Coordinates of C-alpha atoms in Angstrom, one line a residue:
X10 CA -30.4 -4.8 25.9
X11 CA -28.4 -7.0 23.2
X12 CA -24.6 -7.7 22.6
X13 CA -25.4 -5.1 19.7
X14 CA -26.0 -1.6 21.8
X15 CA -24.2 -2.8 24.4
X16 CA -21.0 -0.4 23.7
X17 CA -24.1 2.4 23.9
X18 CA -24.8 0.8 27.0
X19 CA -21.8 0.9 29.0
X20 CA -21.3 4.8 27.7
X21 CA -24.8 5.6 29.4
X22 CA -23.4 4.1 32.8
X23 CA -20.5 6.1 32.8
X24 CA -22.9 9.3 31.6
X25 CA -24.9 8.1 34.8
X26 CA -21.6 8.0 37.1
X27 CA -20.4 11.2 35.7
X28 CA -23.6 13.2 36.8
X29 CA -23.6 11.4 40.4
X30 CA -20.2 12.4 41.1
X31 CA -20.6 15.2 39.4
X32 CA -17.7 15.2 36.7
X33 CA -17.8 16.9 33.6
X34 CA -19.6 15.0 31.3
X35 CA -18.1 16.6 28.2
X36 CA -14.9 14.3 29.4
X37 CA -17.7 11.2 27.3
X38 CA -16.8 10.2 24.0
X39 CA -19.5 10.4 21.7
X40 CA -18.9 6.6 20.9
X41 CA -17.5 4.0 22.7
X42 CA -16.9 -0.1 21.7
X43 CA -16.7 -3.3 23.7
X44 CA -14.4 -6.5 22.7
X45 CA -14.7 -10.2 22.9
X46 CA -11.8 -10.9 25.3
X47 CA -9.1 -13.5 23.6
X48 CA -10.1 -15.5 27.2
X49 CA -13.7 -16.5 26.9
X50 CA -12.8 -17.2 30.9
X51 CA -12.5 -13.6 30.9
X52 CA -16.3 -12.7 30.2
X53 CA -17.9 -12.5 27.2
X54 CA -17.4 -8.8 26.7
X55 CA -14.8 -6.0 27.6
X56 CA -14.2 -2.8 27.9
X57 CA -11.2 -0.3 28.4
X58 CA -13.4 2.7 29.2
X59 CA -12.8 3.3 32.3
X60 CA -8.8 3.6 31.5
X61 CA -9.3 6.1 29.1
X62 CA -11.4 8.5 31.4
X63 CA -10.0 7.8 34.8
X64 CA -7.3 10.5 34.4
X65 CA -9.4 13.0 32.5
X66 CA -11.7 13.2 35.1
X67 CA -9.1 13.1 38.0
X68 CA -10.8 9.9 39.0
X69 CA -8.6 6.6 39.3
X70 CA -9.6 4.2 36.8
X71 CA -9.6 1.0 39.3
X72 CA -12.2 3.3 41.1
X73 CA -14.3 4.8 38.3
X74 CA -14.3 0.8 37.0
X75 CA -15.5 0.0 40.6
X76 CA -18.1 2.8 40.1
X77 CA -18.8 1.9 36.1
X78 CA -19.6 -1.9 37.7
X79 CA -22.0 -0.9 39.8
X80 CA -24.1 1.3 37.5
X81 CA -23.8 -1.8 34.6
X82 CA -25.1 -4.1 37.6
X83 CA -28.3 -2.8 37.5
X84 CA -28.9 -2.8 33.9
X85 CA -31.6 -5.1 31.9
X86 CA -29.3 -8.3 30.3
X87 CA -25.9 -8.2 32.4
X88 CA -25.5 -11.2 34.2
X89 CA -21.9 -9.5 36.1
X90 CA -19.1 -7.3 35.7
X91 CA -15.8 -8.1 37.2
X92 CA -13.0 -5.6 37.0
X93 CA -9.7 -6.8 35.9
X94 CA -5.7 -5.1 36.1
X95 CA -6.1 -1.6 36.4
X96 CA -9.7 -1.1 35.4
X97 CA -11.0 -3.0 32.7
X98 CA -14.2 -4.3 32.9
X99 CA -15.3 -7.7 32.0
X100 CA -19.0 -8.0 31.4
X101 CA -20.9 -11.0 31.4
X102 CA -24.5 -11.0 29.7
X103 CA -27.2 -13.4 30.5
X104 CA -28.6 -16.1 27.7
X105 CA -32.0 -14.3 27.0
X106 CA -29.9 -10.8 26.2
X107 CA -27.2 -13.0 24.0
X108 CA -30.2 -14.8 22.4
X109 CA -32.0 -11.4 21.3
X110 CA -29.1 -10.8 18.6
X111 CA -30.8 -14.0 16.4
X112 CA -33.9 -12.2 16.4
X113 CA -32.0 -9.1 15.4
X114 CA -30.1 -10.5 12.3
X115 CA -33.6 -12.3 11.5
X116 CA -35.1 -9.3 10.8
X117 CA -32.6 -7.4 9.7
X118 CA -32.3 -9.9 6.8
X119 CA -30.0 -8.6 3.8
X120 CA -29.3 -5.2 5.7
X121 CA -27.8 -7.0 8.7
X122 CA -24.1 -5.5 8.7
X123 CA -24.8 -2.7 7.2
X124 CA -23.4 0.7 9.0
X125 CA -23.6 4.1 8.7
X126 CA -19.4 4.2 9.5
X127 CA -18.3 6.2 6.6
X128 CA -21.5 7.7 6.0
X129 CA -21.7 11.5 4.7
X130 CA -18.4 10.4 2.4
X131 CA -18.8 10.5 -1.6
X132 CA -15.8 8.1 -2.8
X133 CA -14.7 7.6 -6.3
X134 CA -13.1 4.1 -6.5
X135 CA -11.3 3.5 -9.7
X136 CA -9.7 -0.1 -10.1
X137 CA -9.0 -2.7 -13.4
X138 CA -8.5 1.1 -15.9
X139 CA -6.7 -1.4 -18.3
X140 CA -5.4 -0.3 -21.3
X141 CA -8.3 -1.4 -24.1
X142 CA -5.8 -3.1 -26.5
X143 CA -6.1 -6.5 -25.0
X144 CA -7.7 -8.8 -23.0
X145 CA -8.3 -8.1 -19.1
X146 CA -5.2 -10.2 -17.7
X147 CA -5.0 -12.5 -14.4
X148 CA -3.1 -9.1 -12.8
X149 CA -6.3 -6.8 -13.6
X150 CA -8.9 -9.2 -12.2
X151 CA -6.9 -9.6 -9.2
X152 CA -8.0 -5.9 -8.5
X153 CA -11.5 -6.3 -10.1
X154 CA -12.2 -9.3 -7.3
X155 CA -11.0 -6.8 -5.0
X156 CA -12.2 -3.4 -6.3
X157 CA -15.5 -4.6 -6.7
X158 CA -15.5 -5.8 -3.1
X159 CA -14.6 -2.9 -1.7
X160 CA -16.8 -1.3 -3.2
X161 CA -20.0 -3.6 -2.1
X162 CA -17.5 -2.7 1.7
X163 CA -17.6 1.3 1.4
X164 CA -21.4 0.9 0.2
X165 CA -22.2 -1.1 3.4
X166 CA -20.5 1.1 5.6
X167 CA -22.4 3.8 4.6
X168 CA -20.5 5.7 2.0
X169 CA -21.5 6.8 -1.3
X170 CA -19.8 5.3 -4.2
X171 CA -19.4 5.6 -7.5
X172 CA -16.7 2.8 -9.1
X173 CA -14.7 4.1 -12.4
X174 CA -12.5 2.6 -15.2
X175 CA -10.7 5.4 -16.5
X176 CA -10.1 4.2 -20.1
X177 CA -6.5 4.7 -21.4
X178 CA -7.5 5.6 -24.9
X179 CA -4.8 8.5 -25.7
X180 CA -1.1 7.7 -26.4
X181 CA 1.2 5.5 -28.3
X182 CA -0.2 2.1 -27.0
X183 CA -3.6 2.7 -29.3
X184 CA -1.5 3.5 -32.1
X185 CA 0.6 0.5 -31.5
X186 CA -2.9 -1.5 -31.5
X187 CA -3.8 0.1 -34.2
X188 CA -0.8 -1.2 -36.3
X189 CA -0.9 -4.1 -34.9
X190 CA -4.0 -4.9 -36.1
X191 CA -3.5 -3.6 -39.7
X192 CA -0.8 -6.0 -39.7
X193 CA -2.8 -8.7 -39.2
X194 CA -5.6 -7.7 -41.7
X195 CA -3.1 -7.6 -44.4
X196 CA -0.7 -10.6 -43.1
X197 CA 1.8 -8.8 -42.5
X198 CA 4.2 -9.0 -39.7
X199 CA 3.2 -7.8 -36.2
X200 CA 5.1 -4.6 -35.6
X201 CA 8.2 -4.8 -33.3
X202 CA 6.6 -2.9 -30.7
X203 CA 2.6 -4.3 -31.3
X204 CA 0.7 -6.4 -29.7
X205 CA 0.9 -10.0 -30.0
X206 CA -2.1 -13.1 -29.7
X207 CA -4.8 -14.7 -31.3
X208 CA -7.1 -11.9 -30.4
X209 CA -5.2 -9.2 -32.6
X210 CA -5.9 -11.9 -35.6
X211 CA -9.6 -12.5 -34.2
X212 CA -10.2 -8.3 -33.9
X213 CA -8.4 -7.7 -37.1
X214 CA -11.0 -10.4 -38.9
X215 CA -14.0 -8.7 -37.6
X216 CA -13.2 -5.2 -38.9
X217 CA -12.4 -6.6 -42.1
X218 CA -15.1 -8.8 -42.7
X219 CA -17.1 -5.8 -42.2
X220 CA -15.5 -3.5 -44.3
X221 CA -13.1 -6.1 -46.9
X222 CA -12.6 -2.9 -49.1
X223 CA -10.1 -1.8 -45.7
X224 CA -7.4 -5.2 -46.7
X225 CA -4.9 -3.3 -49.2
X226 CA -5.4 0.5 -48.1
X227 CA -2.7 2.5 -47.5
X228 CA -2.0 3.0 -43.9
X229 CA -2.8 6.4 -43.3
X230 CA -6.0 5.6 -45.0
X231 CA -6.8 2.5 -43.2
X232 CA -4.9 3.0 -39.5
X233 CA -7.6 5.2 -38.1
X234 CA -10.6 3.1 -39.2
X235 CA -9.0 -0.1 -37.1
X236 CA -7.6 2.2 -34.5
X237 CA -11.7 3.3 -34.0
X238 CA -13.5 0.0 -34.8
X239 CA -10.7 -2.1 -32.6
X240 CA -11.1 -0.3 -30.0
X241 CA -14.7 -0.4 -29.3
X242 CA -14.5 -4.0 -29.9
X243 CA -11.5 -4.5 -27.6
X244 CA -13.6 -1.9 -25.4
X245 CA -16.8 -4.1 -25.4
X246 CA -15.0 -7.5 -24.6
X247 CA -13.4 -5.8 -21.8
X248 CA -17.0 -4.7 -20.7
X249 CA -18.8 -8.0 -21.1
X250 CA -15.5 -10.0 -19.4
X251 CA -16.0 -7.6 -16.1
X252 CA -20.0 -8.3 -16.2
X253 CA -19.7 -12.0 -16.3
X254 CA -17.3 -11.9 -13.8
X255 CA -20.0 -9.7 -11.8
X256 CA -17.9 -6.2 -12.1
X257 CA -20.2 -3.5 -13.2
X258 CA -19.0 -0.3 -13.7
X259 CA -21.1 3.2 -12.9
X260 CA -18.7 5.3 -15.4
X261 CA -16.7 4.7 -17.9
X262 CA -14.1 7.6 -18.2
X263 CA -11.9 8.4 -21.5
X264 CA -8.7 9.4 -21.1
X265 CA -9.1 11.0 -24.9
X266 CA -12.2 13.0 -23.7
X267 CA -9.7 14.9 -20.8
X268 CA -7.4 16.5 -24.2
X269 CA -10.8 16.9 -26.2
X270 CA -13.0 18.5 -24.2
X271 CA -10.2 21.1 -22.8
X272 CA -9.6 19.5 -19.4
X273 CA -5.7 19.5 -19.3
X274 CA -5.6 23.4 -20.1
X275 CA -8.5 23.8 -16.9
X276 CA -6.4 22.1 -14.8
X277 CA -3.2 23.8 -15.4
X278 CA -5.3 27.0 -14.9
X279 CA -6.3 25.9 -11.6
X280 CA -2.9 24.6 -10.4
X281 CA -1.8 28.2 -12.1
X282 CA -3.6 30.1 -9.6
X283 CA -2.7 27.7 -6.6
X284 CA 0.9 29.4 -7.4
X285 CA 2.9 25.7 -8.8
X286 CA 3.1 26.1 -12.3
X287 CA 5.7 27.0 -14.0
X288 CA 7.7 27.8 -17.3
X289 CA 11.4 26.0 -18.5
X290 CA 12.9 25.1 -21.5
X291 CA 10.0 26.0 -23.2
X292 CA 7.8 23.7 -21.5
X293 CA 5.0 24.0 -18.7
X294 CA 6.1 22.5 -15.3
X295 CA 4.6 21.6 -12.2
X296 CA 6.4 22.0 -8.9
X297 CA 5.6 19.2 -7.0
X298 CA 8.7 18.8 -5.5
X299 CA 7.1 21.2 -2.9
X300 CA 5.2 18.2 -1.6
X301 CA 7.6 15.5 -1.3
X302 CA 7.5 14.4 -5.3
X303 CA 11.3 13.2 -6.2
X304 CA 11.2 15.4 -9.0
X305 CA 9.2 18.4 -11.0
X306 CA 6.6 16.9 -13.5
X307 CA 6.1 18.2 -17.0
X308 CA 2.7 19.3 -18.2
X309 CA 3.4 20.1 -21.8
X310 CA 6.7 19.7 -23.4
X311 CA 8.2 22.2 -25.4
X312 CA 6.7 21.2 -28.8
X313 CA 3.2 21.5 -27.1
X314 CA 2.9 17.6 -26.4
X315 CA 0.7 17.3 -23.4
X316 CA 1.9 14.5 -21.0
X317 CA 0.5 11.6 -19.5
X318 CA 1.0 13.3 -16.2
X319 CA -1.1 16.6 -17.6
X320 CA -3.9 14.0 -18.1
X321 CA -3.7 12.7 -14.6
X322 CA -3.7 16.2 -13.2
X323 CA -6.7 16.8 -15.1
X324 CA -8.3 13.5 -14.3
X325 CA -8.0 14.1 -10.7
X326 CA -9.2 17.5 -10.8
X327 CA -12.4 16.3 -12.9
X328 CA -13.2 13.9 -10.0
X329 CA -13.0 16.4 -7.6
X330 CA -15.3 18.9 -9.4
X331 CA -17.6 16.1 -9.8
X332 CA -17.9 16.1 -5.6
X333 CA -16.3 13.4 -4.9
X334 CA -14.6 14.2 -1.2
X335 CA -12.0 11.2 -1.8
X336 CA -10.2 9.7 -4.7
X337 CA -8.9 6.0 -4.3
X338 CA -7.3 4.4 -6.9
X339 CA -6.7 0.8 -7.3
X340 CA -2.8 -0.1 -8.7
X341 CA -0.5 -2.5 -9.8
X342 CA 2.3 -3.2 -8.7
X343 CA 4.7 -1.7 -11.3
X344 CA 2.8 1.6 -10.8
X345 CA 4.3 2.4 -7.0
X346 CA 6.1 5.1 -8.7
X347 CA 2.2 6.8 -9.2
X348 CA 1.6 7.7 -4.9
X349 CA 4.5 10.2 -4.5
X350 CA 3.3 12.2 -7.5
X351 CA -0.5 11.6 -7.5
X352 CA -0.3 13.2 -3.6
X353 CA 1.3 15.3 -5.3
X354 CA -1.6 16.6 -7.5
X355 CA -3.5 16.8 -4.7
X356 CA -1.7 18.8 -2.7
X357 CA -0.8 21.2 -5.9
X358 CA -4.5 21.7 -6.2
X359 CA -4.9 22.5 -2.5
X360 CA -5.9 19.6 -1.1
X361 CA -4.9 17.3 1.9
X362 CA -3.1 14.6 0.4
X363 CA -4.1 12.5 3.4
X364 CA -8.5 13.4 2.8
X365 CA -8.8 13.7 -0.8
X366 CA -6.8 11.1 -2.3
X367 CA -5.8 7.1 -1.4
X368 CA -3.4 5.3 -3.4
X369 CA -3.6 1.6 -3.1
X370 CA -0.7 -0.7 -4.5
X371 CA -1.6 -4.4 -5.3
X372 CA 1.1 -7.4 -5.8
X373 CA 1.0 -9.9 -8.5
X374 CA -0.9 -13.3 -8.8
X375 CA 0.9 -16.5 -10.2
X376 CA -1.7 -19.1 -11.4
X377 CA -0.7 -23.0 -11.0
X378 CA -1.8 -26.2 -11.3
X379 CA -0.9 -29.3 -8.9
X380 CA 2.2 -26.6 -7.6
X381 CA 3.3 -26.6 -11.2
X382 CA 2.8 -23.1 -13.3
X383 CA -0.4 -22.9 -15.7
X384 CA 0.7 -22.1 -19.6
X385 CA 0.5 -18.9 -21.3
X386 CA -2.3 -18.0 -22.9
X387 CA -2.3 -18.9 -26.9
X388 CA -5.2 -16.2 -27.6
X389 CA -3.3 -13.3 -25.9
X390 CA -0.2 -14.6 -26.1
X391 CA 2.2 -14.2 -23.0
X392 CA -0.9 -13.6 -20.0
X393 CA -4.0 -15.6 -18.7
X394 CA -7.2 -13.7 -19.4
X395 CA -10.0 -13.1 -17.0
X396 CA -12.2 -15.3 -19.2
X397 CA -9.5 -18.0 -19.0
X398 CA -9.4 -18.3 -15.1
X399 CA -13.4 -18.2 -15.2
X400 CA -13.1 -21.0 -17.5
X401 CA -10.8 -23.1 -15.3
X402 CA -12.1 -22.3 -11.5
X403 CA -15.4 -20.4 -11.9
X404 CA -16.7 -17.2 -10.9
X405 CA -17.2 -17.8 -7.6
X406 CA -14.1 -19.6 -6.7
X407 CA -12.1 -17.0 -8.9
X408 CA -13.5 -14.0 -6.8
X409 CA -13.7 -15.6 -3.5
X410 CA -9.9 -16.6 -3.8
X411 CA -8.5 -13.5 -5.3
X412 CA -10.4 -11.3 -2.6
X413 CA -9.4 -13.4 0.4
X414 CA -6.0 -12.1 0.6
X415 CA -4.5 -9.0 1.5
X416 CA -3.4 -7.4 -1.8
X417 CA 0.1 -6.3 0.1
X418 CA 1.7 -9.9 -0.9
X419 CA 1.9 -11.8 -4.2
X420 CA -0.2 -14.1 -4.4
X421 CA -0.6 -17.8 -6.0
X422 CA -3.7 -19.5 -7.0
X423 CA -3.7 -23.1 -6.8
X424 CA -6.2 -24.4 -9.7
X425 CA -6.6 -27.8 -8.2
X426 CA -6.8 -26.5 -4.5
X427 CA -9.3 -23.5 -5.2
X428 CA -11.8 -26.0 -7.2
X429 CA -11.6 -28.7 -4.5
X430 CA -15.3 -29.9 -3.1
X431 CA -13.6 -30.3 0.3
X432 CA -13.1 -28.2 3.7
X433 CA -9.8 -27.0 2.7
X434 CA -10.7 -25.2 0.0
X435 CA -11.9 -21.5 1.9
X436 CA -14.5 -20.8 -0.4
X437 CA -16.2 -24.1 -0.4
X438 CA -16.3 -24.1 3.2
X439 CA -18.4 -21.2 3.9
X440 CA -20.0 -22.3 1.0
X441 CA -21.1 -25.5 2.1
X442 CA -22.0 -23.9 5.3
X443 CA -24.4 -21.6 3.7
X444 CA -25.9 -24.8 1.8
X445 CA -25.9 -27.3 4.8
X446 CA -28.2 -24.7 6.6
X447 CA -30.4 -24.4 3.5
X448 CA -30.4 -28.2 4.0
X449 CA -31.4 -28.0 7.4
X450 CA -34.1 -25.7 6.7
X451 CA -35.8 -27.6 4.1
X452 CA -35.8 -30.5 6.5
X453 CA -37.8 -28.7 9.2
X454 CA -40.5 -27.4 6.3
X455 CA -40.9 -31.3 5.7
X456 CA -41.1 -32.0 9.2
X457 CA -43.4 -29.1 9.3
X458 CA -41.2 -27.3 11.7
X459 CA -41.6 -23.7 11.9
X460 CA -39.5 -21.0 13.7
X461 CA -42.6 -18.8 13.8
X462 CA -42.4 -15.0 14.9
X463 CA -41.1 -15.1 18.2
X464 CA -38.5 -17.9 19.9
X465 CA -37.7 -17.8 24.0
X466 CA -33.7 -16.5 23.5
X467 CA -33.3 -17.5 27.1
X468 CA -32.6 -21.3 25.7
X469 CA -30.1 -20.7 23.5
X470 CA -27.6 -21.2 26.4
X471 CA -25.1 -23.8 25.1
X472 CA -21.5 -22.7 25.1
X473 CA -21.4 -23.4 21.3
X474 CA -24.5 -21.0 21.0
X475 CA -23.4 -18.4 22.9
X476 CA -20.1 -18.2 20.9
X477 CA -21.9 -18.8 17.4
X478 CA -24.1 -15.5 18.6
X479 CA -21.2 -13.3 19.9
X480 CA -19.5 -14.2 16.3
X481 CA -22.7 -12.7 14.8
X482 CA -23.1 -9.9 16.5
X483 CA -19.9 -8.8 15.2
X484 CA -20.3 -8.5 11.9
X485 CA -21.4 -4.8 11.3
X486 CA -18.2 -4.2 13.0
X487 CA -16.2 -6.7 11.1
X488 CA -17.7 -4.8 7.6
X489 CA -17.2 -1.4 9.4
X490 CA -13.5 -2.1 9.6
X491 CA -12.8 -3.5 6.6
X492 CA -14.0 -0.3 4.9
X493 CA -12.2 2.1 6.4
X494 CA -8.7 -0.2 6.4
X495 CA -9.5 -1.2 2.5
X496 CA -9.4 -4.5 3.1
X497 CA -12.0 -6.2 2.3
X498 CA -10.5 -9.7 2.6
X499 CA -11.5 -9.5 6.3
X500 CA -14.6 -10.5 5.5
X501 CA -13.8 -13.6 4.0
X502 CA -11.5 -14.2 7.0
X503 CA -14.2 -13.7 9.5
X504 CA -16.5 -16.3 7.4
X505 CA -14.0 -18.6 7.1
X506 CA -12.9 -18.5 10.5
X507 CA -15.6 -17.4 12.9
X508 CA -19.0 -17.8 11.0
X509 CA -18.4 -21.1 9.1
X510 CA -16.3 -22.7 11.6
X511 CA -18.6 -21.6 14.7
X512 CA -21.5 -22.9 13.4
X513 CA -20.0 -26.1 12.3
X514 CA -19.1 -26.7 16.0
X515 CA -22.9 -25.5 17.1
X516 CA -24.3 -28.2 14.7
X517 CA -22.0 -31.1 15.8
X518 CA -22.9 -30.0 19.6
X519 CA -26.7 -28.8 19.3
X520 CA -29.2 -31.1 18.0
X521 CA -31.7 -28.9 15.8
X522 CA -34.3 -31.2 14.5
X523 CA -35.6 -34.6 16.1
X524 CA -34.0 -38.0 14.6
X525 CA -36.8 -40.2 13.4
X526 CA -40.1 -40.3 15.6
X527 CA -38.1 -38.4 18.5
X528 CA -40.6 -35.4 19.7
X529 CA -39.8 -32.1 18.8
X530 CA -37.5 -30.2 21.1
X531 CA -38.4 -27.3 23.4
X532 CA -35.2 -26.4 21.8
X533 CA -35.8 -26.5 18.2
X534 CA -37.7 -23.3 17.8
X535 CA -34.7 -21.1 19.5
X536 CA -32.1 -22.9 17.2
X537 CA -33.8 -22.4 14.2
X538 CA -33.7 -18.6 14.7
X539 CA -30.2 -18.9 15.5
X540 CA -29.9 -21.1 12.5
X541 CA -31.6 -18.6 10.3
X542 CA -29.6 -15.8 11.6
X543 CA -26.1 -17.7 10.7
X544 CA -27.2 -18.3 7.2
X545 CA -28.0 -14.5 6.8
X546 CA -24.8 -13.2 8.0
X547 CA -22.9 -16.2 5.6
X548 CA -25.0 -15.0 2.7
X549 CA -24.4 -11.2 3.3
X550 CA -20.6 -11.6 4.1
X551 CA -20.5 -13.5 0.3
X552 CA -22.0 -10.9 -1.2
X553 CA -20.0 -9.1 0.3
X554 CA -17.3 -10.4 -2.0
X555 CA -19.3 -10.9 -5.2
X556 CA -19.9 -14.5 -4.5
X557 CA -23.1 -16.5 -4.7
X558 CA -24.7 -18.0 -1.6
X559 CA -26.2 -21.9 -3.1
X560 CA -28.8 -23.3 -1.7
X561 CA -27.4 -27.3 -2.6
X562 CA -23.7 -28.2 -3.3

């Protein structure tokens, strides 16, 4: 027995007291879980089981504990149980069954964490879906940081994914870039509604000194040429931005395709026979004020314009005829407005709102430097591009800071303070912990030091081991609950504040490797394992986010 079936463990005693005393058996969830208590005083484990049964089986749960103690007594790797309050149960493993969970993460290797949680579930995540007339901004790679880690998060958890950027490539805004971009081609003035920066003069140079017949055509003549050839350059700078930023995309979805290809008139014949459509004015309605919208949507207007709401209708209904059992999009902040009527859609289709479809709201990020805020960008004019940030903090730094936090709040990056080579900057920290044990390793290879295959777990019976292996152990949990609460800044929080900062205090507190002509410890071997183990849960956690795991720093 390990700290890692455990939970499994304490549902096969009860199973074994249920049959003794012959309760009903059915009574046993098919899963149970154990805690670290906040009180390392109070045990290294707990569990509340016997308070949840004790009055389903008619038993009290001070005396099914009592029984529940007992039964665990006996088992392989429990050291005690004490029963605490009403009939929780405090369990106490000995060092050789804490120890085991090295060898466990050892072998595991780069599948260590992963879980089978949300497995059976085929999820469409779409997150960044910015509008291809400019650069990505500081706002979208906020949610590509965090899309793409919860992605990597559902993945691990056992869910199939496939991540989307639906590409907004209908509407006035193209024809706005469009125009904006003739006017730069032909020095003219950018339009009073166009798009403004460097890059609209960089774009507009690119077309033209591929084509230099376009400079002089009329406009009708010219417009859809750098409406087409702007776009798939804006389109492929958006593309490239996102893969050096280590964002990959499995589809690329066009809005334009959805009015092409007849999806809007599909999906008002499917919301048609689900009984919400209907006729006013002229124009095709959906009623989804029956399910809590503030107000009925138009389809298609009156003069046969279809709506950007008939394109989301359609757009969800294409992912759902694809297979995907739930929808999550990724949103800003000005796009709140979006949940009432997306659920909406959902539920006008004949769906649960609360299965099939997960809206999830992000704030804004402010970028500053020594408290002070950064410029606007001169190539895009009033925003800070993706490439930009890259430029100033990194990659890593970038993605490890703007996943960290919970996207509820607005959040500031500190240039200065997310670039620091010191302990308080987060993502040098587990950083450096990932690259001191890499250090540490390639001192015992030189000191021809090897773990080997097999390590006496027994010894690793230091307080600061024990707590560096219960931190471990926890980490398929830790992943399994970031997945299903969309948050996958819980794992940088548990590297930050459990992995990194456990093992820091096991390496001040447990020598390793001899000093000098010392001989080797009895010791070694064990806390290499448990040295190895920590450096595979640090470098799974980063990836995790999308961040590297070096070597040297």
């Amino acid at each position: 027995m390990t700290p890692a079936n455990l939970a499994d463990t304490v549902l096969s005693a009860a199973r074994a007291v249920f049959e003794t005393r012959g309760l009903d058996v059915t009574l046993l969830p098919a899963a149970t879980t154990v805690e670290r208590p906040r009180n390392p005083e109070h045990g290294d484990y707990a569990s509340n089981l016997a308070l949840q049964l004790g009055k389903k089986a008619g038993v009290a749960p001070r005396e099914l504990a009592t029984a529940l103690a007992e039964e665990l007594a006996g088992r392989d790797g429990i050291k005690s149980v004490e029963i605490a309050g009403p009939g929780f149960l405090n369990i106490r493993l000995d060092a050789a069954a804490t120890g085991a969970i090295a060898k466990l993460v050892v072998e595991a290797g780069p599948a260590y964490g992963r879980n089978t949680a949300l497995a059976g579930q085929k999820v469409n995540l779409e997150f960044v879906s910015a509008n291809p007339t400019g650069p990505i901004h500081l706002g979208h790679t906020r949610w590509a940081a965090v899309g793409d880690s919860l992605r990597r998060v559902l993945s691990a958890a056992g869910a199939e994914v496939s991540s989307e950027y639906y590409i907004n490539d209908a509407g006035a805004q193209v024809d706005r870039f469009a125009r904006s971009l003739f006017a730069a081609a032909n020095g003219e003035p950018t339009p009073e509604d166009g798009y403004v920066g460097d890059y609209i003069t960089e774009i507009a140079k690119v077309i033209t000194d591929a084509d230099p017949g376009l400079v002089g055509q009329p406009a009708e003549t010219a417009l859809p040429i750098f409406l087409a050839r702007g776009y798939e350059l804006m389109l492929k700078e958006i593309r490239e931005s996102l893969e050096r930023f280590g964002v990959h995309f499995d589809v690329w979805f066009s809005e334009q395709t959805l009015h092409n290809g007849g999806a809007v008139e599909h999906a008002i014949e499917e919301l048609r026979k689900q009984g919400h459509i209907f006729e006013d004015g002229g124009a095709i309605w959906l009623r989804t004020t029956d399910f809590t919208d503030d107000k009925d949507r138009v389809l298609i207007r009156s003069n046969g314009e279809k709506t950007y709401f008939a394109a989301d209708a359609a757009y969800y209904i294409n992912k759902r005829e694809r297979g995907f059992d739930r929808c999550i999009y990724l949103l800003g902040a000005d796009h709140h407005g979006y949940i009432g009527r997306l659920k909406a859609i959902a539920a006008c289709a004949g769906d649960d709102p609360a299965e099939n479809i997960e809206i999830l709201i992000g704030q804004l990020v402010n970028l500053v430097r020594g408290g002070q805020p950064v410029r606007l960008s001169k190539r895009a004019g009033n925003i800070i591009t993706l490439d930009e940030l890259v430029e100033a903090v990194g990659s890593d730094a970038a993605r490890y800071s703007l996943a960290r936090s919970s996207t509820d709040s607005t959040l500031t990056l500190d240039i200065e303070e997310i670039t620091k080579n010191s302990s308080d900057n987060p993502v040098f920290y587990v950083q450096y912990a990932h690259a001191r044990i890499c250090s540490l390793l390639r001192n015992a290879e030189d000191k021809k030091i090897s773990r080997g295959d097999d390590y006496d777990p027994a010894l690793l019976s230091h307080e600061r081991e024990k707590n560096l292996l219960k931190t471990l152990n926890q980490f398929p949990e830790v992943v399994a609950t970031a997945a299903e609460l969309r948050e996958p800044h819980r794992i940088a929080v548990y590297l930050e504040e459990r992995v990194a900062t456990d093992y820091h205090r096991f390496y001040d507190a447990c020598q390793v490797l001899p000093k000098g002509d010392e001989p080797v410890s009895e010791f070694a071997q064990s806390r290499l394992w448990l040295v190895e183990a920590t450096r595979t849960v640090l470098a799974n956690g980063l990836d995790l986010l999308g961040v590297s795991a070096p070597e040297r720093m």
